[in-house]
Amino acid sequence: MFAYLVRRVLYAFPILLGVNLITFTLFFVVNTPDDMARMHLGMKHVTPEAVAQWKAERGYDKPLLFNAEAEGLAKFSDTIFYQNSLRLFLFDFGRSDAGRDIGYDISQRMWPSLAIAIPVFLVGLLTNITFALAMAFFRASALDLWGVVLCVVLMSISPLFYIIAGQYVAGKLLHLVPISGYDTGVAAWKFLILPVIIGIISGIGSGARWYRTLFLEEMGKDYVRTARAKGLPETVVMFRHVLQNALIPILTGAVVVIPLLFMGSLIMESFFGIPGLGSYTIDAINAQDFAIVRAMVFLGSVLYIVGLVLTDLSYTLVDPRVRLE
Amino acid sequence: MDRVDFVTLALLLGLPPTLFALLAVGLDAKPVILWTDALLYLLVAAVTGFVLYARRRQDLRDTWRAVLRRPLGMAALVVLSAYGALGLVDSVHFRLPVSQGEGGEVHYAGESLSLFDLMATPLREGVEKTYSAPLAITAFVKETVERADGTRVREYPRLRYGGAHLDDPSRHRADVAARALWGAAQGALVAVAAFLLLAFLLARRHGWSWAEAAGRVLRGETTLPWWSALATLTVLLVLAGAVVQLAGGYHVFGTDKVGNDVLYQALKSVRTGLIIGTLTTLVMLPFALVLGVMAGYFRGWVDDVIQYLYTTLSSIPGVLLIAAAVLMLQVYMANHPELFETEAERADLRLFFLCVILGITSWTGLCRMLRGETLKLREMDYVTAARALGRRPGAILARHLTPNVLHIVLISVVLDFSGLVLAEAVLSYVGVGVDPSMHSWGNMINSARLEMAREPMVWWSLAAAFSFMFVLVLAANLFADAVRDAFDPRHARN
């Protein structure tokens, strides 16, 4: 197990290096730092001095990959790739193009993101499993049929619609909660409740339908037939046998997204004005702050890989047949 | 291939050139083929080719009939075809001549129009001053108007185009009702004609009498659920008829802030949605197919490299990779304005690159599935036999493995479509979607978002965008379900 973990972590390095190379190519090779400087300073009437100063302030005036003028190791370390991309491995995100400390911003903004993402994830999972179980229990009945139709309809609605309709009904029509904003501490609940509910509802369609398929697949297996043949009541078969076994793919499939909950939801946070990492990313995209986008891409990749490792680990926990070699 | 097939193929492939030729002769128009247009024609040709190929293959024909045998699959196909036809009509672009020079040379308009634009000229040109509600004859906001006697009053002024034919405003409701009914009746008439044509074709094929064929269609006693297709078609035609009649005199979905017709925008957005949903797949398919099958068949270092490639790409959160790539594209386009002749070309190229970028981020899942399936297939006896007979790996990949994984490709293509259409709206909202000057549901929603705060609310832009998108995505989802049930043996049981 330990050897496996070490190997996975070592394997993560070439992947993260690849991610860095991709972002590096996108941000510094496709468009040179000069292009970016002109973009930021306004397209017209930009003096070469202003461009040079903008680049120097952000450390973009170094060579891309290889510094022929430096000595020894500095030939490689005194370059944009090393300074701006490889430093991310130490979780040293540096400063944004606007001059703020990215690491500090992230540590501040992850809490509002989590305050939405975790309830949506947990309650959503529970809701989806409940709905799926109900449809599978009453399979091939009118409830099942209309349940599936409802799921397809729900998943055909744009996530933007849920947000806009939710804001309109709960915020504007009924005045139940404020439309957008945020508060510190426990007082934040009234800003969080609506996004959380909308997040859960918009996930029901695809989630419940997918879990229903998993349940039905499990119910077609031999051990279920044996259990019924023994004369066990359907409820016992369902809740003791099918539910437990179908939870394996459901839980292991859900584990992979847990680390990514940190990243928050782009559109949700921006619509509701919640100062989380999702709206941080959107603001950075709109302000064309590439340093932040670069940092978030790296962070997202790290979290994704952590999620993959967690998935493997969770298999060994819930399924004794799986051993990590 | 029999004669009928040849005729169909010739008709479909010859349609765009013929249209262009007619336009060139009739209007002196200059054809413009945008990148996405060309790829869309290519896609239509490919689909036509596939249909003809599938007709000759017993197994494929049976599976596709199983798709269409489901009433919902049939209905979804009719809706998708309607959207597809609209998208294609909107993909024939040209530039109209504006003036004749002295030496006889013709100058062309800077703006390129599509065939659909030409058909919808009243909608396109009927620009009001600002907001107006659906089917309204007066503006949405009060204005100070000077009366003939010199007094100034604040009132809702009459619209320039919406209901301009009405001299007496009190006849407004009656006129709307009359137009809607008349249009619906026309639509129903076309539907009846389609029904008679269908009955005629079925009667000829099966040797039934007309009455018997018609009765069987209505009672649902045909092999394929024609009643479902017919019912869907009737609903579509009745709605379309009513909308066309109303659109002749009113703004059916109102107008937006700068007075543009919302119905026109929603219809123009169909093409954008279809292109994002289909071209993205077209772009990613070759990569996913070739790499996935190669990784599964060769294993060893080839497998390692390909796995590394797709793990790396899929570990970057999709939205962020798209955002990063589109941002870079924006900077590149801003720094190289000389590459684009017209605004439309620029917007079109951006749409094309958006498809490429979406394709790059979305091929990894399919690639992984294909690799897994090939790993299973390569151990099959027929592959071993082919290898023992000395067939080269390339031939085994092309002849024996690829055809047997195509059902996975097909299922993932139809499943991805609806997700991509929805993604367009979200990406446009984030600011990394299609060009802001391009008509798309995402752009409509994005620009109408702030109107929610108005009192009373301006809801029609949002309603139009969401409902057009919903119908397309719902049809795509239902069709995808039918395809998956027919092609995936694992799903057939449920």
Coordinates of C-alpha atoms in Angstrom, one line a residue, chain B:
Chain B
M1 CA -26.0 1.0 -54.2
D2 CA -29.2 1.2 -56.1
R3 CA -30.5 4.0 -58.3
V4 CA -32.5 5.8 -55.5
D5 CA -29.4 6.1 -53.4
F6 CA -27.4 7.7 -56.1
V7 CA -30.2 10.2 -56.7
T8 CA -30.3 11.1 -52.9
L9 CA -26.6 11.4 -52.7
A10 CA -26.4 13.6 -55.8
L11 CA -29.2 15.8 -54.6
L12 CA -27.7 16.3 -51.1
L13 CA -24.2 16.9 -52.3
G14 CA -25.3 19.1 -55.2
L15 CA -27.6 21.2 -53.1
P16 CA -25.1 23.8 -51.7
P17 CA -23.4 24.4 -55.1
T18 CA -26.8 24.7 -56.8
L19 CA -28.0 27.2 -54.2
F20 CA -24.9 29.2 -54.6
A21 CA -25.2 29.2 -58.4
L22 CA -28.9 30.3 -58.2
L23 CA -28.0 33.1 -55.8
A24 CA -25.1 34.2 -58.0
V25 CA -27.4 34.4 -61.0
G26 CA -30.6 35.6 -59.3
L27 CA -29.1 38.2 -57.0
D28 CA -25.6 38.8 -58.4
A29 CA -24.5 37.7 -55.0
K30 CA -21.0 36.6 -54.2
P31 CA -20.8 33.3 -52.3
V32 CA -18.9 33.3 -49.0
I33 CA -17.8 30.0 -47.6
L34 CA -16.9 30.4 -43.9
W35 CA -14.7 27.8 -42.2
T36 CA -17.6 26.4 -40.2
D37 CA -19.8 26.3 -43.3
A38 CA -17.3 24.2 -45.2
L39 CA -17.0 21.8 -42.3
L40 CA -20.8 21.6 -41.9
Y41 CA -21.2 20.6 -45.5
L42 CA -18.5 18.1 -45.0
L43 CA -20.4 16.7 -42.0
V44 CA -23.6 16.5 -44.0
A45 CA -21.8 14.7 -46.8
A46 CA -20.3 12.3 -44.2
V47 CA -23.6 11.6 -42.6
T48 CA -25.2 11.0 -46.0
G49 CA -22.4 8.6 -46.9
F50 CA -22.9 6.8 -43.6
V51 CA -26.6 6.5 -44.1
L52 CA -26.1 5.0 -47.6
Y53 CA -23.5 2.6 -46.2
A54 CA -25.7 1.6 -43.3
R55 CA -28.6 0.9 -45.7
R56 CA -26.5 -1.8 -47.4
R57 CA -25.4 -3.5 -44.1
Q58 CA -28.1 -5.7 -42.7
D59 CA -26.8 -5.4 -39.1
L60 CA -26.5 -1.7 -39.1
R61 CA -29.9 -1.3 -40.8
D62 CA -31.5 -3.4 -38.1
T63 CA -29.9 -1.5 -35.2
W64 CA -30.9 1.8 -36.7
R65 CA -34.5 0.6 -37.2
A66 CA -34.4 -0.3 -33.5
V67 CA -33.6 3.3 -32.7
L68 CA -36.5 4.5 -34.8
R69 CA -38.8 1.9 -33.6
R70 CA -39.1 3.8 -30.3
P71 CA -41.7 6.5 -30.6
L72 CA -39.6 8.9 -28.6
G73 CA -36.6 8.3 -30.7
M74 CA -38.6 9.0 -33.9
A75 CA -40.1 12.2 -32.4
A76 CA -36.7 13.4 -31.3
L77 CA -35.3 12.7 -34.8
V78 CA -38.0 14.9 -36.3
V79 CA -37.2 17.8 -34.0
L80 CA -33.5 17.4 -34.5
S81 CA -34.1 17.4 -38.3
A82 CA -36.1 20.6 -38.1
Y83 CA -33.2 22.3 -36.2
G84 CA -30.7 20.8 -38.6
A85 CA -32.6 22.2 -41.6
L86 CA -32.7 25.6 -40.0
G87 CA -29.0 25.4 -39.3
L88 CA -28.1 24.4 -42.8
V89 CA -30.2 27.2 -44.4
D90 CA -28.4 29.6 -42.1
S91 CA -25.0 28.2 -43.4
V92 CA -25.3 29.3 -47.0
H93 CA -23.5 32.7 -46.9
F94 CA -23.1 35.3 -49.5
R95 CA -22.5 39.0 -50.0
L96 CA -25.1 41.1 -51.8
P97 CA -24.0 43.6 -54.3
V98 CA -24.5 47.2 -53.2
S99 CA -23.6 49.4 -56.0
Q100 CA -22.5 49.2 -59.6
G101 CA -19.2 51.0 -60.2
E102 CA -18.7 53.1 -63.3
G103 CA -16.6 50.6 -65.1
G104 CA -19.2 48.0 -64.6
E105 CA -17.4 46.4 -61.6
V106 CA -19.6 45.3 -58.7
H107 CA -19.1 46.3 -55.1
Y108 CA -20.2 43.9 -52.5
A109 CA -21.6 44.6 -49.0
G110 CA -19.1 44.2 -46.2
E111 CA -21.6 42.1 -44.2
S112 CA -22.2 38.6 -45.3
L113 CA -25.8 37.3 -45.1
S114 CA -27.1 33.8 -45.1
L115 CA -30.1 32.3 -47.0
F116 CA -32.0 32.4 -43.7
D117 CA -31.2 36.1 -43.2
L118 CA -32.8 36.7 -46.7
M119 CA -35.9 34.7 -45.7
A120 CA -36.2 36.6 -42.4
T121 CA -35.5 40.0 -43.8
P122 CA -38.5 41.7 -42.1
L123 CA -37.3 40.3 -38.8
R124 CA -33.8 41.4 -39.4
E125 CA -34.6 44.9 -40.5
G126 CA -37.6 45.6 -38.3
V127 CA -35.5 47.2 -35.6
E128 CA -37.4 49.1 -32.9
K129 CA -36.0 51.8 -30.6
T130 CA -35.7 49.7 -27.5
Y131 CA -37.5 47.0 -25.5
S132 CA -40.9 45.9 -26.5
A133 CA -42.9 43.0 -25.1
P134 CA -43.9 39.9 -27.1
L135 CA -46.6 40.7 -29.7
A136 CA -46.8 44.3 -28.4
I137 CA -47.8 47.3 -30.5
T138 CA -46.5 49.9 -28.1
A139 CA -43.0 50.3 -26.6
F140 CA -42.2 48.9 -23.2
V141 CA -41.0 52.2 -21.7
K142 CA -42.8 55.5 -21.7
E143 CA -41.6 58.4 -23.8
T144 CA -42.4 62.0 -24.1
V145 CA -44.4 62.5 -27.2
E146 CA -45.5 65.7 -28.8
R147 CA -49.1 65.7 -29.8
A148 CA -50.4 67.4 -33.0
D149 CA -51.8 70.3 -30.9
G150 CA -48.4 71.0 -29.3
T151 CA -49.0 69.4 -25.9
R152 CA -46.4 67.0 -24.5
V153 CA -47.5 63.8 -22.9
R154 CA -45.7 60.8 -21.5
E155 CA -47.1 57.7 -23.0
Y156 CA -46.2 54.4 -24.5
P157 CA -45.4 55.2 -28.1
R158 CA -46.5 52.9 -31.0
L159 CA -43.8 50.7 -32.3
R160 CA -42.2 51.3 -35.7
Y161 CA -42.8 47.8 -37.0
G162 CA -44.7 45.8 -34.4
G163 CA -48.4 46.1 -35.3
A164 CA -47.7 49.0 -37.6
H165 CA -50.4 47.7 -40.0
L166 CA -53.1 48.3 -37.4
D167 CA -54.8 51.7 -37.7
D168 CA -57.0 50.9 -34.8
P169 CA -55.2 49.7 -31.7
S170 CA -58.3 48.1 -30.2
R171 CA -58.2 45.5 -33.0
H172 CA -54.9 44.3 -31.6
R173 CA -56.1 41.1 -29.8
A174 CA -58.4 40.1 -32.6
D175 CA -55.6 40.6 -35.2
V176 CA -53.2 38.5 -33.2
A177 CA -55.8 35.7 -32.7
A178 CA -56.7 35.8 -36.4
R179 CA -53.1 35.6 -37.6
A180 CA -52.3 32.8 -35.1
L181 CA -55.3 30.8 -36.2
W182 CA -54.7 31.3 -39.9
G183 CA -51.0 30.3 -39.5
A184 CA -51.9 27.3 -37.5
A185 CA -54.4 26.2 -40.1
Q186 CA -51.8 26.6 -42.8
G187 CA -49.4 24.5 -40.7
A188 CA -52.0 21.9 -40.2
L189 CA -52.7 21.8 -43.9
V190 CA -49.0 21.1 -44.7
A191 CA -49.1 18.4 -42.0
V192 CA -52.1 16.7 -43.7
A193 CA -50.3 16.8 -47.0
A194 CA -47.3 15.1 -45.3
F195 CA -49.6 12.5 -43.9
L196 CA -51.1 11.8 -47.3
L197 CA -47.6 11.6 -48.9
L198 CA -46.5 9.1 -46.2
A199 CA -49.6 7.0 -46.7
F200 CA -49.0 7.0 -50.4
L201 CA -45.4 5.9 -50.0
L202 CA -46.3 3.2 -47.5
A203 CA -49.2 2.0 -49.6
R204 CA -46.9 1.7 -52.6
R205 CA -44.2 -0.2 -50.7
H206 CA -46.4 -2.7 -49.0
G207 CA -49.0 -3.1 -51.6
W208 CA -51.8 -1.7 -49.3
S209 CA -54.6 0.5 -50.4
W210 CA -54.5 4.2 -49.5
A211 CA -57.2 3.9 -46.9
E212 CA -55.5 0.9 -45.3
A213 CA -52.1 2.6 -45.2
A214 CA -53.6 5.8 -43.6
G215 CA -55.5 3.7 -41.1
R216 CA -52.5 1.7 -40.1
V217 CA -50.4 4.9 -39.6
L218 CA -53.1 6.4 -37.4
R219 CA -53.6 3.2 -35.3
G220 CA -49.8 2.8 -34.9
E221 CA -49.8 -0.5 -36.8
T222 CA -46.8 0.2 -38.9
T223 CA -43.3 -1.3 -38.1
L224 CA -41.9 2.1 -37.5
P225 CA -44.0 4.4 -35.3
W226 CA -44.9 6.8 -38.1
W227 CA -47.7 8.2 -35.9
S228 CA -45.1 9.6 -33.6
A229 CA -43.2 11.3 -36.3
L230 CA -46.4 12.7 -37.8
A231 CA -47.7 14.0 -34.4
T232 CA -44.4 15.7 -33.8
L233 CA -44.3 17.1 -37.3
T234 CA -47.9 18.4 -36.9
V235 CA -47.1 20.2 -33.6
L236 CA -44.0 21.7 -35.2
L237 CA -45.8 22.8 -38.3
V238 CA -48.8 24.3 -36.5
L239 CA -46.4 26.3 -34.2
A240 CA -44.2 27.3 -37.1
G241 CA -47.2 28.4 -39.2
A242 CA -48.6 30.5 -36.4
V243 CA -45.2 32.1 -35.6
V244 CA -44.6 32.8 -39.3
Q245 CA -48.0 34.6 -39.7
L246 CA -47.5 36.5 -36.4
A247 CA -43.9 37.4 -37.3
G248 CA -45.2 39.2 -40.4
G249 CA -46.8 41.9 -38.3
Y250 CA -45.4 41.6 -34.8
H251 CA -42.3 40.8 -32.8
V252 CA -43.3 37.4 -31.5
F253 CA -40.7 37.3 -28.8
G254 CA -40.5 41.0 -28.4
T255 CA -37.3 43.1 -28.9
D256 CA -34.2 43.5 -26.8
K257 CA -32.5 46.6 -25.4
V258 CA -31.4 48.0 -28.8
G259 CA -34.6 47.0 -30.4
N260 CA -33.5 43.9 -32.3
D261 CA -36.1 41.1 -32.8
V262 CA -35.6 38.4 -30.2
L263 CA -37.1 35.6 -32.3
Y264 CA -34.6 36.4 -35.0
Q265 CA -31.7 36.1 -32.5
A266 CA -33.0 32.9 -31.1
L267 CA -33.4 31.3 -34.6
K268 CA -29.9 32.5 -35.6
S269 CA -28.5 30.9 -32.5
V270 CA -29.6 27.5 -33.7
R271 CA -26.7 27.3 -36.1
T272 CA -24.2 28.3 -33.4
G273 CA -25.5 25.6 -31.1
L274 CA -25.5 22.9 -33.8
I275 CA -22.0 23.8 -34.8
I276 CA -20.7 23.6 -31.3
G277 CA -22.4 20.3 -30.8
T278 CA -21.3 18.6 -34.0
L279 CA -18.0 20.2 -35.2
T280 CA -16.4 19.7 -31.8
T281 CA -17.1 16.0 -32.2
L282 CA -15.8 16.0 -35.7
V283 CA -12.6 17.6 -34.6
M284 CA -11.9 15.3 -31.7
L285 CA -13.0 12.0 -33.3
P286 CA -9.9 11.2 -35.4
F287 CA -7.6 11.7 -32.4
A288 CA -9.7 9.7 -30.0
L289 CA -10.3 6.9 -32.4
V290 CA -6.7 6.5 -33.7
L291 CA -5.0 7.0 -30.4
G292 CA -7.4 4.9 -28.3
V293 CA -7.3 1.9 -30.7
M294 CA -3.5 2.1 -31.0
A295 CA -3.0 2.3 -27.3
G296 CA -5.2 -0.8 -26.7
Y297 CA -3.7 -2.8 -29.6
F298 CA 0.0 -2.1 -29.4
R299 CA 0.3 -1.7 -25.6
G300 CA 3.9 -1.2 -24.3
W301 CA 5.4 2.2 -24.8
V302 CA 2.8 3.4 -27.2
D303 CA 0.2 2.7 -24.6
D304 CA 2.3 4.5 -22.0
V305 CA 2.7 7.6 -24.1
I306 CA -0.9 7.8 -25.1
Q307 CA -2.1 7.2 -21.5
Y308 CA 0.3 9.9 -20.3
L309 CA -1.1 12.3 -22.9
Y310 CA -4.7 11.9 -22.0
T311 CA -4.2 11.8 -18.3
T312 CA -2.3 15.0 -18.5
L313 CA -5.0 16.7 -20.6
S314 CA -7.9 15.4 -18.5
S315 CA -6.2 16.4 -15.2
I316 CA -6.6 20.1 -16.2
P317 CA -10.1 21.3 -15.2
G318 CA -12.0 21.6 -18.5
V319 CA -13.4 25.1 -18.1
L320 CA -10.0 26.4 -17.1
L321 CA -8.2 24.9 -20.0
I322 CA -10.8 26.3 -22.4
A323 CA -10.6 29.6 -20.6
A324 CA -6.9 29.7 -20.9
A325 CA -6.9 28.7 -24.5
V326 CA -9.6 31.1 -25.5
L327 CA -7.9 34.0 -23.6
M328 CA -4.8 33.3 -25.6
L329 CA -6.8 33.2 -28.8
Q330 CA -8.3 36.6 -28.0
V331 CA -4.8 38.1 -27.4
Y332 CA -3.6 36.5 -30.6
M333 CA -6.6 37.8 -32.6
A334 CA -6.2 41.2 -31.1
N335 CA -2.6 41.4 -32.1
H336 CA -3.2 40.1 -35.7
P337 CA -6.2 42.0 -37.0
E338 CA -4.8 41.8 -40.5
L339 CA -5.8 38.1 -40.8
F340 CA -9.5 38.7 -41.0
E341 CA -11.3 40.4 -43.9
T342 CA -14.6 40.9 -42.2
E343 CA -16.1 40.9 -38.7
A344 CA -18.1 37.8 -39.5
E345 CA -14.9 36.0 -40.6
R346 CA -13.3 36.8 -37.3
A347 CA -16.3 35.7 -35.3
D348 CA -16.5 32.5 -37.4
L349 CA -12.8 31.7 -36.9
R350 CA -13.3 32.2 -33.2
L351 CA -16.2 29.8 -33.2
F352 CA -14.1 27.3 -35.1
F353 CA -11.3 27.5 -32.7
L354 CA -13.7 27.2 -29.8
C355 CA -14.8 23.9 -31.3
V356 CA -11.2 22.8 -31.7
I357 CA -10.4 23.7 -28.0
L358 CA -13.6 22.0 -26.8
G359 CA -12.6 19.0 -28.9
I360 CA -9.1 18.9 -27.4
T361 CA -10.5 18.9 -23.8
S362 CA -13.2 16.4 -24.5
W363 CA -11.6 13.6 -26.5
T364 CA -9.9 12.0 -23.4
G365 CA -12.9 10.2 -22.1
L366 CA -13.7 8.6 -25.4
C367 CA -10.1 7.7 -25.9
R368 CA -10.0 5.9 -22.6
M369 CA -13.1 3.9 -23.4
L370 CA -11.8 2.9 -26.8
R371 CA -8.5 1.8 -25.3
G372 CA -10.4 -0.4 -22.8
E373 CA -12.6 -1.9 -25.5
T374 CA -9.6 -2.6 -27.8
L375 CA -7.8 -4.3 -25.0
K376 CA -10.7 -6.7 -24.7
L377 CA -11.0 -7.2 -28.5
R378 CA -7.4 -7.8 -29.2
E379 CA -7.6 -11.1 -27.3
M380 CA -10.5 -12.3 -29.4
D381 CA -9.9 -15.3 -31.7
Y382 CA -10.6 -13.5 -34.9
V383 CA -7.9 -11.0 -34.1
T384 CA -5.4 -13.8 -33.2
A385 CA -6.3 -15.5 -36.5
A386 CA -5.7 -12.4 -38.5
R387 CA -2.4 -12.0 -36.8
A388 CA -1.5 -15.6 -37.4
L389 CA -2.4 -15.2 -41.1
G390 CA 0.3 -12.5 -41.3
R391 CA -1.9 -9.4 -41.6
R392 CA -0.1 -6.3 -40.9
P393 CA -1.0 -4.3 -37.7
G394 CA -2.3 -1.4 -39.7
A395 CA -4.7 -3.7 -41.6
I396 CA -5.9 -5.4 -38.3
L397 CA -6.5 -2.0 -36.8
A398 CA -8.4 -0.7 -39.8
R399 CA -10.4 -3.8 -40.8
H400 CA -10.9 -5.7 -37.6
L401 CA -10.7 -3.5 -34.6
T402 CA -12.1 -0.1 -35.7
P403 CA -15.4 -1.3 -37.1
N404 CA -16.0 -3.1 -33.8
V405 CA -15.6 -0.1 -31.6
L406 CA -17.6 2.2 -33.7
H407 CA -20.8 1.7 -31.6
I408 CA -18.9 3.2 -28.7
V409 CA -17.9 6.2 -30.8
L410 CA -21.5 6.7 -32.0
I411 CA -23.0 6.5 -28.5
S412 CA -20.5 9.0 -27.1
V413 CA -21.0 11.4 -30.0
V414 CA -24.8 11.6 -29.5
L415 CA -24.4 11.7 -25.7
D416 CA -21.9 14.6 -25.9
F417 CA -24.0 16.7 -28.2
S418 CA -26.5 17.9 -25.6
G419 CA -23.7 18.6 -23.1
L420 CA -21.9 20.7 -25.6
V421 CA -24.9 22.8 -26.5
L422 CA -25.4 23.5 -22.8
A423 CA -21.7 24.2 -22.3
E424 CA -21.8 26.9 -24.9
A425 CA -24.2 29.0 -22.8
V426 CA -22.1 28.6 -19.7
L427 CA -18.9 29.4 -21.5
S428 CA -20.4 32.5 -23.1
Y429 CA -21.5 33.6 -19.7
V430 CA -18.0 33.1 -18.3
G431 CA -16.7 35.2 -21.2
V432 CA -14.8 32.6 -23.0
G433 CA -17.5 31.4 -25.4
V434 CA -18.3 32.5 -28.9
D435 CA -17.6 36.0 -30.1
P436 CA -19.9 38.6 -28.5
S437 CA -21.0 39.7 -32.0
M438 CA -22.2 36.2 -32.9
H439 CA -25.8 35.2 -32.2
S440 CA -25.9 32.5 -29.6
W441 CA -28.2 31.4 -26.8
G442 CA -25.3 32.0 -24.3
N443 CA -24.8 35.6 -25.5
M444 CA -28.6 36.2 -25.4
I445 CA -28.7 35.0 -21.8
N446 CA -25.6 36.8 -20.9
S447 CA -26.9 40.2 -22.1
A448 CA -30.4 39.6 -20.8
R449 CA -29.1 38.7 -17.3
L450 CA -29.1 42.3 -16.0
E451 CA -32.6 42.9 -17.3
M452 CA -33.9 40.7 -14.5
A453 CA -33.4 43.6 -12.1
R454 CA -35.7 45.9 -14.2
E455 CA -39.2 46.5 -12.8
P456 CA -41.3 45.1 -14.4
M457 CA -39.0 42.4 -15.6
V458 CA -37.9 42.0 -19.2
W459 CA -38.2 38.2 -19.4
W460 CA -38.7 37.4 -23.1
S461 CA -35.0 37.3 -24.2
L462 CA -34.3 34.7 -21.5
A463 CA -37.5 32.8 -22.1
A464 CA -36.8 32.6 -25.9
A465 CA -33.1 31.5 -25.4
F466 CA -33.9 29.0 -22.7
S467 CA -36.9 27.4 -24.5
F468 CA -35.1 27.1 -27.9
M469 CA -32.1 25.5 -26.1
F470 CA -34.3 23.3 -24.0
V471 CA -36.2 21.8 -27.0
L472 CA -32.9 21.1 -28.8
V473 CA -31.2 19.5 -25.8
L474 CA -34.3 17.5 -24.8
A475 CA -34.6 16.1 -28.3
A476 CA -30.9 15.3 -28.4
N477 CA -31.1 13.6 -25.0
L478 CA -34.1 11.5 -26.0
F479 CA -32.4 10.5 -29.3
A480 CA -29.2 9.7 -27.5
D481 CA -31.1 7.4 -25.2
A482 CA -32.7 5.6 -28.1
V483 CA -29.3 5.2 -29.8
R484 CA -27.7 3.9 -26.7
D485 CA -30.4 1.4 -26.0
A486 CA -30.2 0.1 -29.6
F487 CA -26.4 0.0 -29.9
D488 CA -25.2 -0.8 -26.3
P489 CA -26.0 -4.5 -25.4
R490 CA -25.4 -3.7 -21.8
H491 CA -28.2 -1.1 -21.7
A492 CA -30.7 -3.0 -23.6
R493 CA -32.0 -4.8 -20.6
N494 CA -32.9 -1.8 -18.6

